[in-house]
Coordinates of C-alpha atoms in Angstrom, one line a residue:
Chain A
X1 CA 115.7 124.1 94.1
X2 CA 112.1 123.7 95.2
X3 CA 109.7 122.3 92.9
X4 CA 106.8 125.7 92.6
X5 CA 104.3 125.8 90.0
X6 CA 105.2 128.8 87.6
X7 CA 107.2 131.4 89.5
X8 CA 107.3 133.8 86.5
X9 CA 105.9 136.9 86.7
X10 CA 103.6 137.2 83.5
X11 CA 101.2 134.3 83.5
X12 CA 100.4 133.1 80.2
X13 CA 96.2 132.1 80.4
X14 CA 94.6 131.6 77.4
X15 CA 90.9 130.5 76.5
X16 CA 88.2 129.5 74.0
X17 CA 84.6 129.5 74.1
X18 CA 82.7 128.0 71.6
X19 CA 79.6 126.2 71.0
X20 CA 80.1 122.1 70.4
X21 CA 76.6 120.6 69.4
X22 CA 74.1 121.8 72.3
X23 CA 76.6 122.8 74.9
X24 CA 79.1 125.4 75.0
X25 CA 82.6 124.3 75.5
X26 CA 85.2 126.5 77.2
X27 CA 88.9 124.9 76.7
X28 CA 91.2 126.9 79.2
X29 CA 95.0 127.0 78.7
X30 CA 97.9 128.3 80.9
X31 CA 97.1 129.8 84.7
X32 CA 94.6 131.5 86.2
X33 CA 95.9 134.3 89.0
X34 CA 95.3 137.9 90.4
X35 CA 97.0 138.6 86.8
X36 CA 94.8 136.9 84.4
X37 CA 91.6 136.2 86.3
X38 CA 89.6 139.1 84.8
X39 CA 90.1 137.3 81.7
X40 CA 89.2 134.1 82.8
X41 CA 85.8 135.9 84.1
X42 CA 85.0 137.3 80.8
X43 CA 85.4 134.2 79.3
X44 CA 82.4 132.5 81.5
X45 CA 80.4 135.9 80.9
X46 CA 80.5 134.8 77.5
X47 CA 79.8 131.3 78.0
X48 CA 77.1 132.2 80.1
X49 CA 75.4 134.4 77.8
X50 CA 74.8 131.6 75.2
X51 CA 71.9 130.4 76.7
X52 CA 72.9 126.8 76.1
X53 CA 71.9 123.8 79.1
X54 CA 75.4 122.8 79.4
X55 CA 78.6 124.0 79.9
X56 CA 81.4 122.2 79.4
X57 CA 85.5 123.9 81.1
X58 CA 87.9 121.9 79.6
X59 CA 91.2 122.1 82.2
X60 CA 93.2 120.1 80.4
X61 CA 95.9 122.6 79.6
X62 CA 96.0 124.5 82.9
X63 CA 98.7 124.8 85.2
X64 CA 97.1 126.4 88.5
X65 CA 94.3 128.3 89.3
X66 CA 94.0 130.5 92.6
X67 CA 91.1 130.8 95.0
X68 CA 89.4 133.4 92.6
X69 CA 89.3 131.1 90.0
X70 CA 87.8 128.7 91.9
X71 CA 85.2 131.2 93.2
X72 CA 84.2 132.3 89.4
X73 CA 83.8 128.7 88.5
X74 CA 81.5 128.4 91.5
X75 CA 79.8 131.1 90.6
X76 CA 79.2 130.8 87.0
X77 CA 77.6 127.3 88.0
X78 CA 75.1 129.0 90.6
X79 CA 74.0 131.0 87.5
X80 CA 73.7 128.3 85.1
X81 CA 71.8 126.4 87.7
X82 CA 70.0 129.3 88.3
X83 CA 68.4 129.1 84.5
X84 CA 68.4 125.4 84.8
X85 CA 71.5 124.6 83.2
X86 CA 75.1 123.0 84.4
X87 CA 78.6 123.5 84.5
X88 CA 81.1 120.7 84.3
X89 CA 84.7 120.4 84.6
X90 CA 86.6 117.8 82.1
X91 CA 90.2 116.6 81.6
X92 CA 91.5 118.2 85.0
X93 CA 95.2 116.7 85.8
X94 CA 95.9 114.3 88.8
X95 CA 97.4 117.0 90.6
X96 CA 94.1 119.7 89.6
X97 CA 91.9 117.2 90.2
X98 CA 93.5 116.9 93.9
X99 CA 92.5 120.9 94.4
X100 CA 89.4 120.2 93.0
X101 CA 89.6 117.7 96.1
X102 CA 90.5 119.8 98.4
X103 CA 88.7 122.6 98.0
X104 CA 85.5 119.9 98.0
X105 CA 84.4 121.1 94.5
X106 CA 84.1 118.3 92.7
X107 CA 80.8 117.7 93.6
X108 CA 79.4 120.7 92.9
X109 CA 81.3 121.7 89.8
X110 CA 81.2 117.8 88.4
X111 CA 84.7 117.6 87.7
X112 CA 85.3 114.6 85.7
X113 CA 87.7 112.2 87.4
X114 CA 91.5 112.0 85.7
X115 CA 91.7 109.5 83.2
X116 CA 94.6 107.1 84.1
X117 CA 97.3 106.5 82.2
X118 CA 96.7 103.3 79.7
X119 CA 99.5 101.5 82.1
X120 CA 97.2 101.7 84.9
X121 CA 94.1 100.8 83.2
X122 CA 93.0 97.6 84.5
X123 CA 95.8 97.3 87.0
X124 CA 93.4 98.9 90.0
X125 CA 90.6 96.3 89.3
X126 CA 93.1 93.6 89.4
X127 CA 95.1 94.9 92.8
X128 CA 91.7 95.5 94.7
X129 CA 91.2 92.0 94.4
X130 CA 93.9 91.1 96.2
X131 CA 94.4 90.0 100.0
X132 CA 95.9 92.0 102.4
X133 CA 98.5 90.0 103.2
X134 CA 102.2 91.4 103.6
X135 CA 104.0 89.2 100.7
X136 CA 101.0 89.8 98.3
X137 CA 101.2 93.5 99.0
X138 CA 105.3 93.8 98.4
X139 CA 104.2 92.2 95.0
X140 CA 101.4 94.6 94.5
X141 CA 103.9 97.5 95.3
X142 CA 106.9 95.6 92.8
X143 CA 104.3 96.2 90.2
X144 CA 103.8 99.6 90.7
X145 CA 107.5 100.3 90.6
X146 CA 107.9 97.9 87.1
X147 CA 105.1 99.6 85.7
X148 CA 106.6 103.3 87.0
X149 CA 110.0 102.9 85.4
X150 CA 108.1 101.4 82.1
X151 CA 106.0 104.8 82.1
X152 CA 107.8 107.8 83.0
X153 CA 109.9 108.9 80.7
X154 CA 113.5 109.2 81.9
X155 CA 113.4 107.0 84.6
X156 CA 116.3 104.8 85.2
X157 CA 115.2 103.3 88.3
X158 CA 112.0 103.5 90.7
X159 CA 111.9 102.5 94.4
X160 CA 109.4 102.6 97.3
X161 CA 110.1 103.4 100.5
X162 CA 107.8 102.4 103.3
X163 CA 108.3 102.0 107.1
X164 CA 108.9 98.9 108.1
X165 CA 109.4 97.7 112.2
X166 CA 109.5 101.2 112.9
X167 CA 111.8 102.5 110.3
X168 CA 111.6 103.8 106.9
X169 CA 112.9 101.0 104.4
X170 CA 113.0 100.0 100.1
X171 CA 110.3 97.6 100.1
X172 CA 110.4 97.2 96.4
X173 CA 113.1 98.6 93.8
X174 CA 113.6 98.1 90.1
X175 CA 117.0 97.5 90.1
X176 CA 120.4 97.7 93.0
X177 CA 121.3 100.8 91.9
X178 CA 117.8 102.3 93.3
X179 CA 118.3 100.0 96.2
X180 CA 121.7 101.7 96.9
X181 CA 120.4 105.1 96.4
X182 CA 117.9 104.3 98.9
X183 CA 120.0 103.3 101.4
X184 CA 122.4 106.2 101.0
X185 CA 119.3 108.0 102.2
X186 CA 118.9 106.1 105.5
X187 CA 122.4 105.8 106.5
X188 CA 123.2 109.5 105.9
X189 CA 119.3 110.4 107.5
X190 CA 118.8 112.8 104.3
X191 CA 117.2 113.4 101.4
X192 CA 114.7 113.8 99.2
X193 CA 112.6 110.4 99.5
X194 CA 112.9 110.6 103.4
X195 CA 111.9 114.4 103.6
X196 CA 108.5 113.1 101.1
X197 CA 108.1 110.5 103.3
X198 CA 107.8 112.6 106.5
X199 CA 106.6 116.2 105.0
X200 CA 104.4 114.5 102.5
X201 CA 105.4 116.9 99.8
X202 CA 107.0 116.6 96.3
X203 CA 110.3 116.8 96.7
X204 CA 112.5 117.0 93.5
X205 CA 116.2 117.6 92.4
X206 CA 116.1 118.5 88.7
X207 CA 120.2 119.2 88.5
X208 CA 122.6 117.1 91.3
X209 CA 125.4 119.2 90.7
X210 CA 123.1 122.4 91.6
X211 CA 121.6 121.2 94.7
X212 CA 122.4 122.2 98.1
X213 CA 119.4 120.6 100.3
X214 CA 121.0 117.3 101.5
X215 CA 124.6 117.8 101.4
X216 CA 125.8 114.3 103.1
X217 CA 123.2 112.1 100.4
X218 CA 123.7 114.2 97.3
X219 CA 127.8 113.6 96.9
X220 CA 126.7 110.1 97.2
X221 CA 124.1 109.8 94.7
X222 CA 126.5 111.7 92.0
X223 CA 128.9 109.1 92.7
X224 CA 126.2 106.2 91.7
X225 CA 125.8 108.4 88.7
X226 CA 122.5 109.6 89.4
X227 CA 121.5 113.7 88.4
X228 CA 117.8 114.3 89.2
X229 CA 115.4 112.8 91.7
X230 CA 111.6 112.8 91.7
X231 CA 110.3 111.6 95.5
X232 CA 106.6 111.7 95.4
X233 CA 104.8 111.2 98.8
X234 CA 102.1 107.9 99.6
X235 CA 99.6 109.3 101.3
X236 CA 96.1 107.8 103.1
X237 CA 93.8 109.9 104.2
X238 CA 95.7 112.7 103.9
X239 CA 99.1 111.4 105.5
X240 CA 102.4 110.8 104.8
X241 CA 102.9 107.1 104.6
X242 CA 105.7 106.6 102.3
X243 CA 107.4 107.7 99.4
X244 CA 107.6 107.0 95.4
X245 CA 111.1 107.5 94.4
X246 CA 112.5 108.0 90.4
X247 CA 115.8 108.4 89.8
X248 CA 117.2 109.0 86.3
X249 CA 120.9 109.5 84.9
X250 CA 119.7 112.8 82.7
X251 CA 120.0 115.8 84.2
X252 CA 116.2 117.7 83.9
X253 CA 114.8 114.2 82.9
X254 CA 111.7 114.9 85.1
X255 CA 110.7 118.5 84.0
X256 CA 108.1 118.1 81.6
X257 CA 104.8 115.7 82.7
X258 CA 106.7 113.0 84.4
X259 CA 105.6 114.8 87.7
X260 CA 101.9 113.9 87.0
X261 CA 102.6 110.6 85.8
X262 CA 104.4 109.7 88.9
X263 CA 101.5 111.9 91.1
X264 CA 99.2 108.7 89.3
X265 CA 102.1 105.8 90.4
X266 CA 102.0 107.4 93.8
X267 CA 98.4 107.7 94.4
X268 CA 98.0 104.1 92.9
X269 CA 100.6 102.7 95.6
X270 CA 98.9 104.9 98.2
X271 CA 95.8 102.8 97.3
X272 CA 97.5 99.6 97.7
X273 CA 98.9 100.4 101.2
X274 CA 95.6 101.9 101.8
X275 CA 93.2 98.9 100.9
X276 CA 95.7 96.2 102.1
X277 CA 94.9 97.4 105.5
X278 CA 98.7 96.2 106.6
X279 CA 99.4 99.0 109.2
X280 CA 103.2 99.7 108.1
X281 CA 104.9 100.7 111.9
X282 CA 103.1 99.0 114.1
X283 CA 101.0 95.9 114.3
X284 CA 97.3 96.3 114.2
X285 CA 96.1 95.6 118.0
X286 CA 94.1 92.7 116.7
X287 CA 97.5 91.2 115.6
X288 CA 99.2 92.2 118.9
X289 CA 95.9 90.7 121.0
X290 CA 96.2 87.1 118.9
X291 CA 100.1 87.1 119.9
X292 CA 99.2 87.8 123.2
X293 CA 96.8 84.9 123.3
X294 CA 99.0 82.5 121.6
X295 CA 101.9 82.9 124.3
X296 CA 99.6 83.2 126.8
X297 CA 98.6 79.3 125.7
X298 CA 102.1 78.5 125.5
X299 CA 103.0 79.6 129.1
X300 CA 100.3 78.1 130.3
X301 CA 100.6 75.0 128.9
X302 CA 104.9 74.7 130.2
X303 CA 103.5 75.9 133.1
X304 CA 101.8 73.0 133.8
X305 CA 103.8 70.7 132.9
X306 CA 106.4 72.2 135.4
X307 CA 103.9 72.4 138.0
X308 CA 103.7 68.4 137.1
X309 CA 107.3 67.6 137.0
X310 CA 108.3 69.5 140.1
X311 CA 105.1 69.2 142.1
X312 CA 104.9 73.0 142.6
X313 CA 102.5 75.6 142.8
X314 CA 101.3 77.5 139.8
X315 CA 103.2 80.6 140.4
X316 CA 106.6 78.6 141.2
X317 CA 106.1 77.1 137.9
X318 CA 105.4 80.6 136.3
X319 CA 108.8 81.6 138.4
X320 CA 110.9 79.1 136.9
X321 CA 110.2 79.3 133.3
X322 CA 111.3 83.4 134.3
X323 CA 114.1 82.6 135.7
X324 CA 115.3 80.4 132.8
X325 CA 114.3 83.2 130.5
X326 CA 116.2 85.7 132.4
X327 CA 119.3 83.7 133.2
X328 CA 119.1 82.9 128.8
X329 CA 118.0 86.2 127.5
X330 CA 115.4 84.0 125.8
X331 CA 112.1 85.4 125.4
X332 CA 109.4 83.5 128.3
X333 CA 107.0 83.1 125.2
X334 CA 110.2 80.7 123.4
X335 CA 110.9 78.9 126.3
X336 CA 107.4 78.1 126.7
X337 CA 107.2 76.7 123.5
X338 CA 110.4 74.9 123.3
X339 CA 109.4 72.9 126.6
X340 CA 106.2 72.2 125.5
X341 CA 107.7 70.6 122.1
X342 CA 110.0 68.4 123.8
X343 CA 113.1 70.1 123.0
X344 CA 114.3 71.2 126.5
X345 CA 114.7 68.0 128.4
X346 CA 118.0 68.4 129.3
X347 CA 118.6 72.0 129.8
X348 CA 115.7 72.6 131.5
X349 CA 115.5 73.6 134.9
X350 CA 114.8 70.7 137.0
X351 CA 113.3 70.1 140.2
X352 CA 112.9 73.1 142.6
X353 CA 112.3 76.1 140.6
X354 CA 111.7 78.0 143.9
X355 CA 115.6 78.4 144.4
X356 CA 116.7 80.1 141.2
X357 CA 120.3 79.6 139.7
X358 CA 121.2 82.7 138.0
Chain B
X1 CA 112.1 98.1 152.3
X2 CA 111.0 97.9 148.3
X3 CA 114.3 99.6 147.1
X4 CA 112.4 99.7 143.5
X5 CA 109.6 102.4 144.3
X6 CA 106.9 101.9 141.3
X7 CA 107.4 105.2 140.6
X8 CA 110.5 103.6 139.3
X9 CA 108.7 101.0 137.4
X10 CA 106.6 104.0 134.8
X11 CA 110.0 105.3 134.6
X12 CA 111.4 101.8 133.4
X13 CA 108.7 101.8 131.2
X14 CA 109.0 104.9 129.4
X15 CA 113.0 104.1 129.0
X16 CA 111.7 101.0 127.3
X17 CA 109.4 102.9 124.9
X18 CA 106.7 101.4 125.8
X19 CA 103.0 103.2 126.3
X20 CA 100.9 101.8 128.9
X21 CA 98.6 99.4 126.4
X22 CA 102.2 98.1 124.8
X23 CA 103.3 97.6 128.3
X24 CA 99.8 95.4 129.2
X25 CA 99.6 93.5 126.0
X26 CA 103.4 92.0 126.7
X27 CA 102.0 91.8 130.5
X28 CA 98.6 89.6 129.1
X29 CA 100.8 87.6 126.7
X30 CA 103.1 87.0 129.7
X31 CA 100.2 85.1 131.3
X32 CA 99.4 88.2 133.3
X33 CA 96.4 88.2 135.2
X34 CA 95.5 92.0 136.4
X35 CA 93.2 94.0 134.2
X36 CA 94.7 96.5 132.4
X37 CA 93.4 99.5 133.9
X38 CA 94.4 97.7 137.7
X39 CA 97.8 97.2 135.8
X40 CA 98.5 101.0 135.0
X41 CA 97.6 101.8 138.5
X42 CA 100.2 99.5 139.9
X43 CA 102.8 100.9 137.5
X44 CA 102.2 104.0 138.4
X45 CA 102.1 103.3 142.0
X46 CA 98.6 103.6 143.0
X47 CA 98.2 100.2 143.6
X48 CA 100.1 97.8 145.3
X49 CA 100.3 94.2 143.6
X50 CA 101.6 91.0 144.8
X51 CA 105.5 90.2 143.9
X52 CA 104.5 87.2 141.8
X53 CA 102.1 89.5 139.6
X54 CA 104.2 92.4 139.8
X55 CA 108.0 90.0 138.6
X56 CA 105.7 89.6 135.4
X57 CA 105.2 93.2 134.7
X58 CA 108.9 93.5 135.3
X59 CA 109.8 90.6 133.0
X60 CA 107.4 92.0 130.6
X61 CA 109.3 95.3 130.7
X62 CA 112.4 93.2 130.8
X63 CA 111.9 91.3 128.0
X64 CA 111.5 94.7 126.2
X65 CA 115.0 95.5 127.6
X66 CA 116.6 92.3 125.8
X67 CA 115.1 93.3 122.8
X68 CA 117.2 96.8 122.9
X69 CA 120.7 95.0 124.1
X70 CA 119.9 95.4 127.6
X71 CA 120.5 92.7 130.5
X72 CA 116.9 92.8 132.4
X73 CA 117.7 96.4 134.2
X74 CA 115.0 96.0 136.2
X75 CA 115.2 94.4 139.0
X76 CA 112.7 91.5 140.4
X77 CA 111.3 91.0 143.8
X78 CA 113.8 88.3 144.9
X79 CA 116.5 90.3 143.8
X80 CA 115.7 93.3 146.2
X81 CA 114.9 90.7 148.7
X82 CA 118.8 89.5 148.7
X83 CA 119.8 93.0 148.5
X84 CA 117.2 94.4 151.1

């Protein structure tokens, strides 16, 4: 079952227009397609013709809208602007606003920005203070999850999944059960939070026992007990990052707003990610160059203290602490440091690291 | 005589999953000396470096090779000097 905004064929679109003090408000309901458009346009004809300075669309009970929509919203603002007036979008959903986004309206149409939800008031202002260190932004993300299973109705559990060393992992759960879930995912290499993760789109089970996607994870996650999934995708800058990851025990627990309130959890931990500036697969290069310099120091430092102690050459010296990492397995940069903190005395090569004993 | 051709040694590297500014950061931390552009040329065979320089790319590549479970595949100068 994929998760697509009203697939019925009759759209339901209804609307208001009236006048509210000295600006006109138009309060929208339902969506706006090839089907109902024409209604939509008389509406702003109407709105239009009261002559007032402002107009004001409330969205808050839309669905969708398609590209026409969009264009008679444009439109209807070039005319008001034309007389010296405005038009301005309130209330628009997360997931609206995020067309708005898209479509690089919001500017023009001044669509007000989504309210959070009271559970995340406060919480950005604190978060954005924080440094962008790994432990502090696990926290950060532990957070999120609490406050995500405290929110969204239904919810018996609420993981993220992130990529950690390369691969994705849960790098904050609200309980085992999630944890397990989660990993059922990796080992099996399906499911929803993975494909989220990867795809960076909703993907959502509202009914285990009628789902066919993923048929190596789903047996697995009935047997925890679980029957619908929400995985919501982290994104930054417009990529898939990670994954926000509800789980309930109710079939259909997630098929009234839960999906927006988790779009607002997922964009919140996006942020996090995001202004923690902790590159999740690989190390930033600065990272990698500091490394790079510190066992550089290291060597250098063992080196000359073989040079010392055997009497040799730089690049003898260089060739015995090799060799002893070869012979060991152990990395040159650890046996570096374990010489130059004293530790190696006796299993050190000795004298004569020019003839190698392998 | 080089049974190792360094056409061998880009090979080694892309088995190790390495890209070429991976491949020079582990060379650099190794106490490597060549620049990294010089590096990639040697690598890919355009340039010839000495065997002292050229056993730390390979340990560098090598150490890689640990990482994964494997026993220094690549093989270091003195190595093809018994052999050769």
């Amino acid at each position: 079952m994929i998760d697509l905004p009203m697939t019925s064929h009759a759209v339901h679109f209804s609307g208001t227009v009236r006048l509210d003090g000295d600006r006109v408000l138009v309060t929208l309901a339902g969506g706006i397609d090839i089907s109902t458009v024409s209604q939509f346009s008389d509406l702003m004809d109407q709105a239009v013709a009261f002559g007032a300075r402002r107009v004001t669309v409330d969205v808050a009970g839309i669905d969708f809208l398609d590209a026409q929509a969009f264009h008679i919203l444009v439109i209807t603002s070039e005319r008001l602007r034309m007389t010296g007036a405005n038009l301005d979008v309130r209330a628009a959903t997360p997931r609206l606003y995020r067309l708005f986004q898209i479509t690089n309206l919001v500017e023009a149409l001044g669509v007000e920005q989504p309210r959070p939800h009271p559970a995340l008031v406060g919480m950005v202002a604190a978060l954005s203070t924080i440094p962008a260190t790994r432990d502090v932004l696990d926290a950060a993300l532990k957070l999120v999850v609490t406050m995500a299973q405290a929110v969204v109705s239904g919810a018996d559990g609420v993981s993220i999944t992130l990529p950690r060393q390369g691969q994705l992992g849960t790098v904050a759960a609200s309980n085992d059960v999630v944890l397990e879930m989660d990993h059922d995912q990796y080992d099996t290499g399906e499911g929803p939070c993975l494909d989220a993760a990867t795809v960076g789109e909703r993907f959502f089970i509202d009914e285990l026992s009628a789902e066919d996607r993923w048929p190596a994870f789903v047996p697995r996650a009935q047997a925890r007990g679980i029957q619908s999934i929400l995985s919501t995708p982290l994104l930054t800058a417009g990529t898939p990052i990670g994954a926000l990851n509800v789980y309930s025990r109710t079939a259909g627990a997630f098929a009234g707003h839960e999906k927006e309130w988790t779009d607002q959890f997922a964009a919140e931990a996006s942020r996090v990610v995001a202004a923690a500036h902790v590159s999740e697969s690989v190390p930033p290069l600065q990272e990698q160059v500091n490394q790079a310099l510190l066992s550089r120091e290291s060597i250098a430092l063992a080196q000359g203290m073989v040079m010392q102690r055997d009497g040799v050459a730089a690049d003898a010296a260089h060739r015995t602490l090799r060799n002893h990492s070869r012979r060991t397995g152990t990395p040159l940069r650890l046996v570096a440091e374990e010489l130059v903190a004293g530790h190696r005395h006796a299993t050190t090569p000795a004298s004569g690291g020019s003839s190698p004993r392998v | 005589m080089s049974e190792l051709t360094d056409a061998a040694l880009d090979q080694a590297r892309r088995d190790a999953g390495l890209s070429m500014s991976d491949l020079f950061v582990r060379y650099f931390g190794l106490g490597g000396m060549t620049p990294a552009l010089e590096m990639e040329a040697v690598v890919h065979g355009a340039l010839t470096a000495s065997s002292e320089d050229r056993d730390r790319m390979v340990h560098a590549l090598n150490e890689r090779f640990t990482e994964m479970g494997r026993n220094h595949p690549v093989p270091y100068s003195e190595d093809e000097e018994k052999t050769g």
